[in-house]
Coordinates of C-alpha atoms in Angstrom, one line a residue:
X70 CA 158.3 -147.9 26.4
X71 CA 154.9 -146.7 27.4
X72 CA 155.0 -143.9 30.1
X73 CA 154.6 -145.0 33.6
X74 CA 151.5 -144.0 36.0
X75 CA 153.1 -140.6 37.9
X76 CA 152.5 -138.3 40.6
X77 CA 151.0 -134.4 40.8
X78 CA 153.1 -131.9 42.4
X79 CA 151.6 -129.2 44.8
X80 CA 150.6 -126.6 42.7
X81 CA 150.7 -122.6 43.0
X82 CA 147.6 -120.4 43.9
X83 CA 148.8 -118.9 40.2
X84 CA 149.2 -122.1 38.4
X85 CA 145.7 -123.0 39.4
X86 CA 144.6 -119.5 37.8
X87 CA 143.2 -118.2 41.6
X88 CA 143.3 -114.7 42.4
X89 CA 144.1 -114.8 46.8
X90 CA 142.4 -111.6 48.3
X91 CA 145.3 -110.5 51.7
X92 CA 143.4 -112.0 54.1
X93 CA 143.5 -115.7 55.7
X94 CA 143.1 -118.4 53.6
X95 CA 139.9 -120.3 53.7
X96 CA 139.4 -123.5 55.7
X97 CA 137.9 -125.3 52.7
X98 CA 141.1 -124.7 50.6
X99 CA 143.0 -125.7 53.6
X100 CA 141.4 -129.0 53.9
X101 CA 141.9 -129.1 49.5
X102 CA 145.6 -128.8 50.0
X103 CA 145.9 -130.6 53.2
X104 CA 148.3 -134.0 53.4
X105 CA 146.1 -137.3 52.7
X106 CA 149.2 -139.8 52.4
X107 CA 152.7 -139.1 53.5
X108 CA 155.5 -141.4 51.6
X109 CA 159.0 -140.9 53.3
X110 CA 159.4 -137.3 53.2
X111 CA 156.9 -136.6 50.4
X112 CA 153.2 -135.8 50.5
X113 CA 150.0 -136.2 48.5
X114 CA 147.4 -134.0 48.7
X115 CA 143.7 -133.9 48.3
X116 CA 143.7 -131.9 45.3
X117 CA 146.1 -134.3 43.7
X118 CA 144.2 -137.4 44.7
X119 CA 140.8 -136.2 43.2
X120 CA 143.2 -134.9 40.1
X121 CA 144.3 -137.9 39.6
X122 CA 141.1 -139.7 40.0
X123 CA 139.4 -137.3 37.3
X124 CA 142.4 -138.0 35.2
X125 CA 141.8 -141.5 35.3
X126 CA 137.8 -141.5 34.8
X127 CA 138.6 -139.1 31.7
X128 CA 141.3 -142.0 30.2
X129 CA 138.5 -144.6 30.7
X130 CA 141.2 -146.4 33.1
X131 CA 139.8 -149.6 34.3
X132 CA 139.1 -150.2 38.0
X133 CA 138.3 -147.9 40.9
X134 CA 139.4 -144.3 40.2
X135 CA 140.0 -143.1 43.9
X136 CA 141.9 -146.5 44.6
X137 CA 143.5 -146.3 41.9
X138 CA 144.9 -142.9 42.0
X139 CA 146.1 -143.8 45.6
X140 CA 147.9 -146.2 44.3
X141 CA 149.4 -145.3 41.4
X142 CA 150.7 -141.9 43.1
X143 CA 152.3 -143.7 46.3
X144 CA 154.0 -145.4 43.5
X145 CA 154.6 -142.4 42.0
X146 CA 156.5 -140.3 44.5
X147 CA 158.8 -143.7 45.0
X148 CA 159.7 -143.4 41.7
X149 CA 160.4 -139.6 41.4
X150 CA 162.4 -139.9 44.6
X151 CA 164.6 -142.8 43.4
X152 CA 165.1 -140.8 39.8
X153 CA 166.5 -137.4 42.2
X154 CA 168.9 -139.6 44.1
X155 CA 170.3 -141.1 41.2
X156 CA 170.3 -137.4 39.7
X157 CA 168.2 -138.6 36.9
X158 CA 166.2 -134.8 35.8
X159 CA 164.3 -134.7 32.8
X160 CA 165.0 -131.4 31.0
X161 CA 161.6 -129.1 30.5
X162 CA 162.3 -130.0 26.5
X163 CA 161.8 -133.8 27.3
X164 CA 158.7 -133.4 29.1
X165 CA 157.1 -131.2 26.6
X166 CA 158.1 -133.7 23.9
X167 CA 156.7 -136.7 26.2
X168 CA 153.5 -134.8 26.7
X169 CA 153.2 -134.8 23.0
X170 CA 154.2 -138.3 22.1
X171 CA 151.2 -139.5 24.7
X172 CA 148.6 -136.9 23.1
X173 CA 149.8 -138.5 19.8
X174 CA 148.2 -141.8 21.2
X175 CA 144.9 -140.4 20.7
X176 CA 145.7 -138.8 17.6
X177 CA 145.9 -135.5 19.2
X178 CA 148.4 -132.5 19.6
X179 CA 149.7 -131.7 22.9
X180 CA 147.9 -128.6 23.0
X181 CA 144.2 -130.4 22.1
X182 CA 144.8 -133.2 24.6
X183 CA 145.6 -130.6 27.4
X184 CA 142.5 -128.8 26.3
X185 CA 140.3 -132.1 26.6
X186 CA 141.8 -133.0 29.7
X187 CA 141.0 -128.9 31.3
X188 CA 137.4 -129.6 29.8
X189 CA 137.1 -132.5 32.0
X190 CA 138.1 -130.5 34.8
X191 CA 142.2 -132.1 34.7
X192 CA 144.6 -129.1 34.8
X193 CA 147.5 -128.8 32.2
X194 CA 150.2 -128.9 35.4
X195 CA 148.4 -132.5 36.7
X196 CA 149.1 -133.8 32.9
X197 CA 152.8 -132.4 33.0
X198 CA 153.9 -134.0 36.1
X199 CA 152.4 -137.1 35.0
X200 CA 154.6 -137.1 32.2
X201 CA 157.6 -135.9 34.1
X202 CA 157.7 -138.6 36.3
X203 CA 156.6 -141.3 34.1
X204 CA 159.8 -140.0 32.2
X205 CA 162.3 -139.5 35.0
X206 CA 161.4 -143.1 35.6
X207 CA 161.9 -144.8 32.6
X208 CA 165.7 -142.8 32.0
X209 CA 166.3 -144.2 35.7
X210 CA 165.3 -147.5 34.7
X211 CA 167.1 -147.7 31.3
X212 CA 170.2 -145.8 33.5
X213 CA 170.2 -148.4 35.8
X214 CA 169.0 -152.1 34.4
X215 CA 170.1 -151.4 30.4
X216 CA 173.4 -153.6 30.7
X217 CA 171.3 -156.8 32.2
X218 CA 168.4 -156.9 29.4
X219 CA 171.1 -158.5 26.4
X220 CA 170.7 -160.9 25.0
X221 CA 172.2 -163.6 23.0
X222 CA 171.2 -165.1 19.4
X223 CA 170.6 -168.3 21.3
X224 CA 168.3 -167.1 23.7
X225 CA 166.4 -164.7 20.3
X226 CA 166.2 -168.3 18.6
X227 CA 164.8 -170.6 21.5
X228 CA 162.4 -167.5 21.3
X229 CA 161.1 -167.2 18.3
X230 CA 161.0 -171.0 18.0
X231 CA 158.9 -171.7 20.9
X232 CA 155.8 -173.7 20.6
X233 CA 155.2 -175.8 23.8
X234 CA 155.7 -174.9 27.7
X235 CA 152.9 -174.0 29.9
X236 CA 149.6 -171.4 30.1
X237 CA 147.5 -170.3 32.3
X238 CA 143.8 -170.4 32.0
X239 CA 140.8 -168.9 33.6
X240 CA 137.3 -169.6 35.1
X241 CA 135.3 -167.0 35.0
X242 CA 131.7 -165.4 35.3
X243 CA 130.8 -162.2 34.3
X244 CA 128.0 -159.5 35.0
X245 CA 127.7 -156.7 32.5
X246 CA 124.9 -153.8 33.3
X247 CA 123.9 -151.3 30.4
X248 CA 124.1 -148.3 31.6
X249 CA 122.4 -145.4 29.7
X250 CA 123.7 -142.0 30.9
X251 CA 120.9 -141.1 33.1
X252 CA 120.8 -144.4 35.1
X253 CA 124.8 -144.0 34.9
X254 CA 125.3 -143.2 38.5
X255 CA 123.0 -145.7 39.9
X256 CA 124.6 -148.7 37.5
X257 CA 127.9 -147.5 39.4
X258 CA 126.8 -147.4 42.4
X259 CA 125.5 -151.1 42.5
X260 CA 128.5 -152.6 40.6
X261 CA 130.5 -151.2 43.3
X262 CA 128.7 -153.0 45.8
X263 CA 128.7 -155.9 43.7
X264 CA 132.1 -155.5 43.6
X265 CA 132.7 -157.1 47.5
X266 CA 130.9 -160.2 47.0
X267 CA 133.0 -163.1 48.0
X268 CA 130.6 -166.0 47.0
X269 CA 130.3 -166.9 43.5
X270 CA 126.6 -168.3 44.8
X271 CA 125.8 -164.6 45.5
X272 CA 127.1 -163.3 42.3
X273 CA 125.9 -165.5 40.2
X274 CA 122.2 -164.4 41.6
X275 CA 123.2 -160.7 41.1
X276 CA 124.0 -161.5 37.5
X277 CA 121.0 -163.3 36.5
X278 CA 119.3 -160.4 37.7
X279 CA 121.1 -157.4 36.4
X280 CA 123.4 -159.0 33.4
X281 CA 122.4 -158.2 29.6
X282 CA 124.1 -161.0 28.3
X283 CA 123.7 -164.6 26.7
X284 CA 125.6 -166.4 30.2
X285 CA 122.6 -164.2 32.2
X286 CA 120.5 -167.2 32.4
X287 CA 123.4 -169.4 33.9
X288 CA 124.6 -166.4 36.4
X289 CA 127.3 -165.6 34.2
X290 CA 129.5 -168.9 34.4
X291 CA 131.9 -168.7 31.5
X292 CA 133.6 -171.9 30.6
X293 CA 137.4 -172.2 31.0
X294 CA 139.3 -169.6 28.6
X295 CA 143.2 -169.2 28.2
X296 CA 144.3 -165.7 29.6
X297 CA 146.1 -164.6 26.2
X298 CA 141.9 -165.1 24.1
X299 CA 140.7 -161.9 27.1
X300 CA 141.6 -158.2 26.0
X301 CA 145.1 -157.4 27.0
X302 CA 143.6 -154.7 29.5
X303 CA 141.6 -157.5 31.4
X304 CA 144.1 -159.9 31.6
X305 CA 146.5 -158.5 34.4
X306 CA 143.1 -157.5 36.8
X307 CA 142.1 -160.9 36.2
X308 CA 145.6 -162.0 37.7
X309 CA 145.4 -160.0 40.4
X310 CA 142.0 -162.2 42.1
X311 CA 142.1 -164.7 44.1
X312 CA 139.2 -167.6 43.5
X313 CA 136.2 -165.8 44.8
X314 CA 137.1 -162.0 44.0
X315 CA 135.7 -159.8 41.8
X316 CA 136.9 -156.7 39.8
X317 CA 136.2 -153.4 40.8
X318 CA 133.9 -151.8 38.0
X319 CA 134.7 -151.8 35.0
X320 CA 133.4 -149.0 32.5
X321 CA 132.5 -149.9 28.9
X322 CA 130.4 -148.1 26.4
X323 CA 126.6 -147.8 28.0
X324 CA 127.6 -150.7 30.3
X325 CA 129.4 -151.2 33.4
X326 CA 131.0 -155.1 33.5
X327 CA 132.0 -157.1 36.6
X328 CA 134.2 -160.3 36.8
X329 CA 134.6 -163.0 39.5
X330 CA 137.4 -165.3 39.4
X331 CA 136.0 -169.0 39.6
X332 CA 139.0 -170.9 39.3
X333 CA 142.8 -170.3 37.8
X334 CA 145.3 -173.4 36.1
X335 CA 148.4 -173.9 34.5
X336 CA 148.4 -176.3 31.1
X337 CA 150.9 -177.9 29.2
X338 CA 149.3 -176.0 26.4
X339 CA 150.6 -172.5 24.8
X340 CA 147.6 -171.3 22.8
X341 CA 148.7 -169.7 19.4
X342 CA 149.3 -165.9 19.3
X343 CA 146.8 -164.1 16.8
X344 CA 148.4 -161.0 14.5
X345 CA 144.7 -160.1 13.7
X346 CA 141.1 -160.7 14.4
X347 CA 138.1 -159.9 11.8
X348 CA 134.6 -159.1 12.9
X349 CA 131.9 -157.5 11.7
X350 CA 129.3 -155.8 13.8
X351 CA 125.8 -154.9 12.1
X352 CA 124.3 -151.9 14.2
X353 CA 119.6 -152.3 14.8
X354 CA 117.9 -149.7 16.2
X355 CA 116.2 -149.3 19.3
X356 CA 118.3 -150.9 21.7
X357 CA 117.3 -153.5 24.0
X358 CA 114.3 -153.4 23.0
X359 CA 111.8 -157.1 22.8
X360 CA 111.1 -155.9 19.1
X361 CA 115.1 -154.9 18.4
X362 CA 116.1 -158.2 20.3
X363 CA 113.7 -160.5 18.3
X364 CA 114.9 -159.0 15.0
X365 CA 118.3 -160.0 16.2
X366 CA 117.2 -163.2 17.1
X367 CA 115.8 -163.8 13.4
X368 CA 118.6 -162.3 11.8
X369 CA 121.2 -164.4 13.4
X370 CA 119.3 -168.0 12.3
X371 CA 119.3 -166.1 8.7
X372 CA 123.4 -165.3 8.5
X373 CA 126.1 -168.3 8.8
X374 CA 129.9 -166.0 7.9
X375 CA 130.1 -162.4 7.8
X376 CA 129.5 -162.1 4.2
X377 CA 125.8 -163.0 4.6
X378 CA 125.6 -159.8 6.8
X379 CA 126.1 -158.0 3.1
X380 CA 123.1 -159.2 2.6
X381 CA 121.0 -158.0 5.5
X382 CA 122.4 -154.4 4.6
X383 CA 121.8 -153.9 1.1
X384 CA 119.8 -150.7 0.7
X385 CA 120.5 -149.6 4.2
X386 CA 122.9 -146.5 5.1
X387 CA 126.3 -148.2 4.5
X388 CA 127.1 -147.5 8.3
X389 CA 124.7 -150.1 9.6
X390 CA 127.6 -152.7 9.1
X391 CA 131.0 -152.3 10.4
X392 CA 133.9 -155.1 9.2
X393 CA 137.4 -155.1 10.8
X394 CA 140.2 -156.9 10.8
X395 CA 142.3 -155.3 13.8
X396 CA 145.3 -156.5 16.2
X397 CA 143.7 -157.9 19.6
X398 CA 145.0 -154.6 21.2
X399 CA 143.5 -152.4 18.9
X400 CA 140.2 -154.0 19.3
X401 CA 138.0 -151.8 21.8
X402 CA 137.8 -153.7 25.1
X403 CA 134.0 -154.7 25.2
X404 CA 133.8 -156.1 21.7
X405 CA 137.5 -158.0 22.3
X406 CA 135.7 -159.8 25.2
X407 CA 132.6 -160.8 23.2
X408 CA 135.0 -162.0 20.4
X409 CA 137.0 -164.3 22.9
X410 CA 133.7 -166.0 23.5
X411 CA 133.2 -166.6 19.9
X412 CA 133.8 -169.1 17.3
X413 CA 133.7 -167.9 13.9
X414 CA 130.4 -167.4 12.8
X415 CA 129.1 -167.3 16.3
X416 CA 127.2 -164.0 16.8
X417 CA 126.9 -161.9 20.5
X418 CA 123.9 -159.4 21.1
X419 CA 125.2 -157.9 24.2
X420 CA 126.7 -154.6 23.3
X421 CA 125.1 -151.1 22.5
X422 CA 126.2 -148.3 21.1
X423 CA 124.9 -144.3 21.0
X424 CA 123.4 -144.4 25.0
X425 CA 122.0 -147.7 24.4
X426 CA 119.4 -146.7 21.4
X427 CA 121.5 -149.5 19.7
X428 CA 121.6 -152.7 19.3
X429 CA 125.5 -154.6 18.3
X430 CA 125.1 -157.4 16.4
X431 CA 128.5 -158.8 16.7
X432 CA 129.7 -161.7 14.6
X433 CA 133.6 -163.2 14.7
X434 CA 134.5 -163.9 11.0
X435 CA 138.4 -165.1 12.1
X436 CA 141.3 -165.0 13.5
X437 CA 144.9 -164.9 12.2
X438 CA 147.4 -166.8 13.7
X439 CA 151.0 -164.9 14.3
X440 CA 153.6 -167.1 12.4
X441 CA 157.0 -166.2 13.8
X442 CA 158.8 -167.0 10.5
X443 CA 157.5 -163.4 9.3
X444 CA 158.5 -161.9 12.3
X445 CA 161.0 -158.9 11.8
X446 CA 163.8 -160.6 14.3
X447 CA 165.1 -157.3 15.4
X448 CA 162.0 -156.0 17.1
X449 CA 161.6 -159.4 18.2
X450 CA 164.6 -158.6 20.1
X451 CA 163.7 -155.4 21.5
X452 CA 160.8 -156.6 22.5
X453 CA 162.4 -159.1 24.7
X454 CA 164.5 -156.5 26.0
X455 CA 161.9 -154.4 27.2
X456 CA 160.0 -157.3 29.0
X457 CA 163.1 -158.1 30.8
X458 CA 163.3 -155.0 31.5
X459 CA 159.9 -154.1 32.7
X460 CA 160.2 -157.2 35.3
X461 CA 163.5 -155.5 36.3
X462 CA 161.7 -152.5 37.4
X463 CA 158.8 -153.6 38.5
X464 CA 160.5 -155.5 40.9
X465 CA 162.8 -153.1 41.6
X466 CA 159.5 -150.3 42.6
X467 CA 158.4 -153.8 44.7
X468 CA 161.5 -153.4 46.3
X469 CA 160.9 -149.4 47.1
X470 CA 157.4 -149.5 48.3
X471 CA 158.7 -152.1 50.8
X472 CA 161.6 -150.4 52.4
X473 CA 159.2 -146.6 52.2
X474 CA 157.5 -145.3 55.3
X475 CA 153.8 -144.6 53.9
X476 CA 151.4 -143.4 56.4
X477 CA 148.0 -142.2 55.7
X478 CA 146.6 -138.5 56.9

């Protein structure tokens, strides 16, 4: 079960490696350790906020770092104080061993990952309490909900045998800005004030004027597309607007992307589920360039499939073309949105890669439907469990934030 969001402790003067002289301390690290948000009889503190907020920028988390950090550590203290009245204390041995099954995730030890995060300016103590409570969490959880998640062979059968009910699809529009790193700061800055428009009139304007992709010319109007064909880490902030709303920024490579919510329905249609989706992506030179765009343009009314592209790259440095065939939530979040837009054979010229100096020539070969007759019924079943048990506790935190006293500094 992945490791939920968590909170940063006050840290020591040693922890944070600072040698204190005797005399007063100084108003500055006053105001750095001073109370910002106040849940029940816990605090968070400045230094934790802008911890966590570096944390998040550094895991690429989508969505406003500062709000988000608020957030997720309000949520975080709940949850730590509901684990200590239930008694529920991970031993220093489980956190170190949960610190280094999340480093794993990026294919790193515990020690390298702490190193990248201290790089980044994200001390080792902000990464161990965020594993501490994430931990202390889910054994409360499991301690708590485990008897209500079975199940019975009936219920694993209707399951795995399900092929009508309902979906939900979305109308969207979207506004992606490149974002090279020395115009980085400014791209932010004006998505974020994109990011409180209200009128789809308004943002479609802002979109034909800023957006570097094909829907630029009709201010970024999207057709209608079922929620399950968007990236998995899309779909629940596209759930979260109402008709009119937009995202808050949302960093890509070299790009910056905004979504408004145009309109939201329920079908009588489940979409199929896809075990894997093959693409290929043929990397040009120079960017955004006219020259590098019109090359594109020639090359994609030259190639019908993927295999064609074979052609375009003979002779050329066998990196120049890229083919996968990848589950939708290994896919990297700006080339899994391009995809959903694409029918095989269909090409996007949207992305860049290496600060923009490249041009993506992205092409969808396929997709893979998920049969369930080769689906291993066991994990089936466990995965069933856990989403059971995820609504448990999500419900049950819903239930904690609302009887909590939070009060802002």
């Amino acid at each position: 079960m992945q490791l939920l969001n968590t909170s940063i402790r006050t840290m020591s003067a040693f922890a944070l490696g600072i040698t204190l002289a005797f005399g007063p301390v100084s108003a500055q690290a006053q105001n750095l350790f001073a109370p910002v948000i106040r849940i029940n009889d816990s605090v968070v503190t400045a230094y934790e906020l802008d911890q966590r907020a570096r944390m998040l920028t550094v895991l690429r988390a989508p969505g406003n770092p500062q709000e988000l950090a608020r957030e997720q550590l309000i949520d975080d203290r709940l949850r730590i104080q509901a684990a200590e009245a239930a008694g529920v204390v991970p031993s220093p041995e489980e956190v170190l061993d949960g610190m280094a099954e999340f480093a794993q995730r990026s294919n790193l030890s515990r020690d390298e990952f702490i190193q990248a995060l201290e790089s980044n300016g994200v001390s080792a103590q902000t990464f161990r309490d965020f594993v501490r409570a994430g931990l202390s969490w889910r054994l409360l959880v499991q301690a708590r909900f485990a008897g209500r998640v079975n199940l019975s062979e009936a219920e694993i059968d209707r399951a795995l045998g399900a092929s009508g009910g309902s979906s939900v699809r979305v109308l969207l529009s979207e506004l992606i800005m490149p974002a090279p790193p020395e115009q980085a700061e400014e791209v932010l800055a004006r998505a974020e004030q994109i990011s409180q428009i209200a009128s789809e009139a308004e943002f479609s304007s802002q979109a034909r004027q800023f957006s570097a992709t094909a829907t630029r010319g009709a201010g970024g109007r999207l057709p209608w597309q079922n929620l399950e064909d968007l990236p998995p880490v899309l779909r629940p902030l596209v759930l979260a607007l109402a008709p009119g709303e937009v995202t808050d920024p949302i960093p890509i490579p070299n790009a910056v992307a905004l979504f408004q919510l145009r309109g939201v329905e329920e079908t009588g249609f489940t979409p199929p589920t896809y075990s894997a989706i093959e693409y290929a992506a043929y990397y040009l030179p120079g960017g955004r360039s006219d020259a590098t765009l019109a090359q594109a343009r020639v090359l994609a009314s030259q190639v019908d499939r993927c295999d064609d592209l074979y052609g375009a790259a003979e002779g050329k440095p066998e990196e120049v073309l890229e083919r996968q065939a990848l589950p939708p939530a290994d896919i990297p979040t700006d080339i899994a949105f391009e995809l959903s837009k694409l029918d095989p054979g269909e090409v996007s010229t949207a992305l860049t890669r290496s600060n923009g100096q490249t041009l993506v020539f992205l092409m969808l070969c396929g997709r893979t439907a998920q049969v369930n007759d080769d689906v291993d019924r066991d994990q089936f079943a466990l995965g069933l469990r856990n989403q059971r048990l995820n609504s448990l506790a999500e419900s049950y935190l819903a239930q904690l934030r609302s009887d909590a006293r939070i009060v802002a500094q």
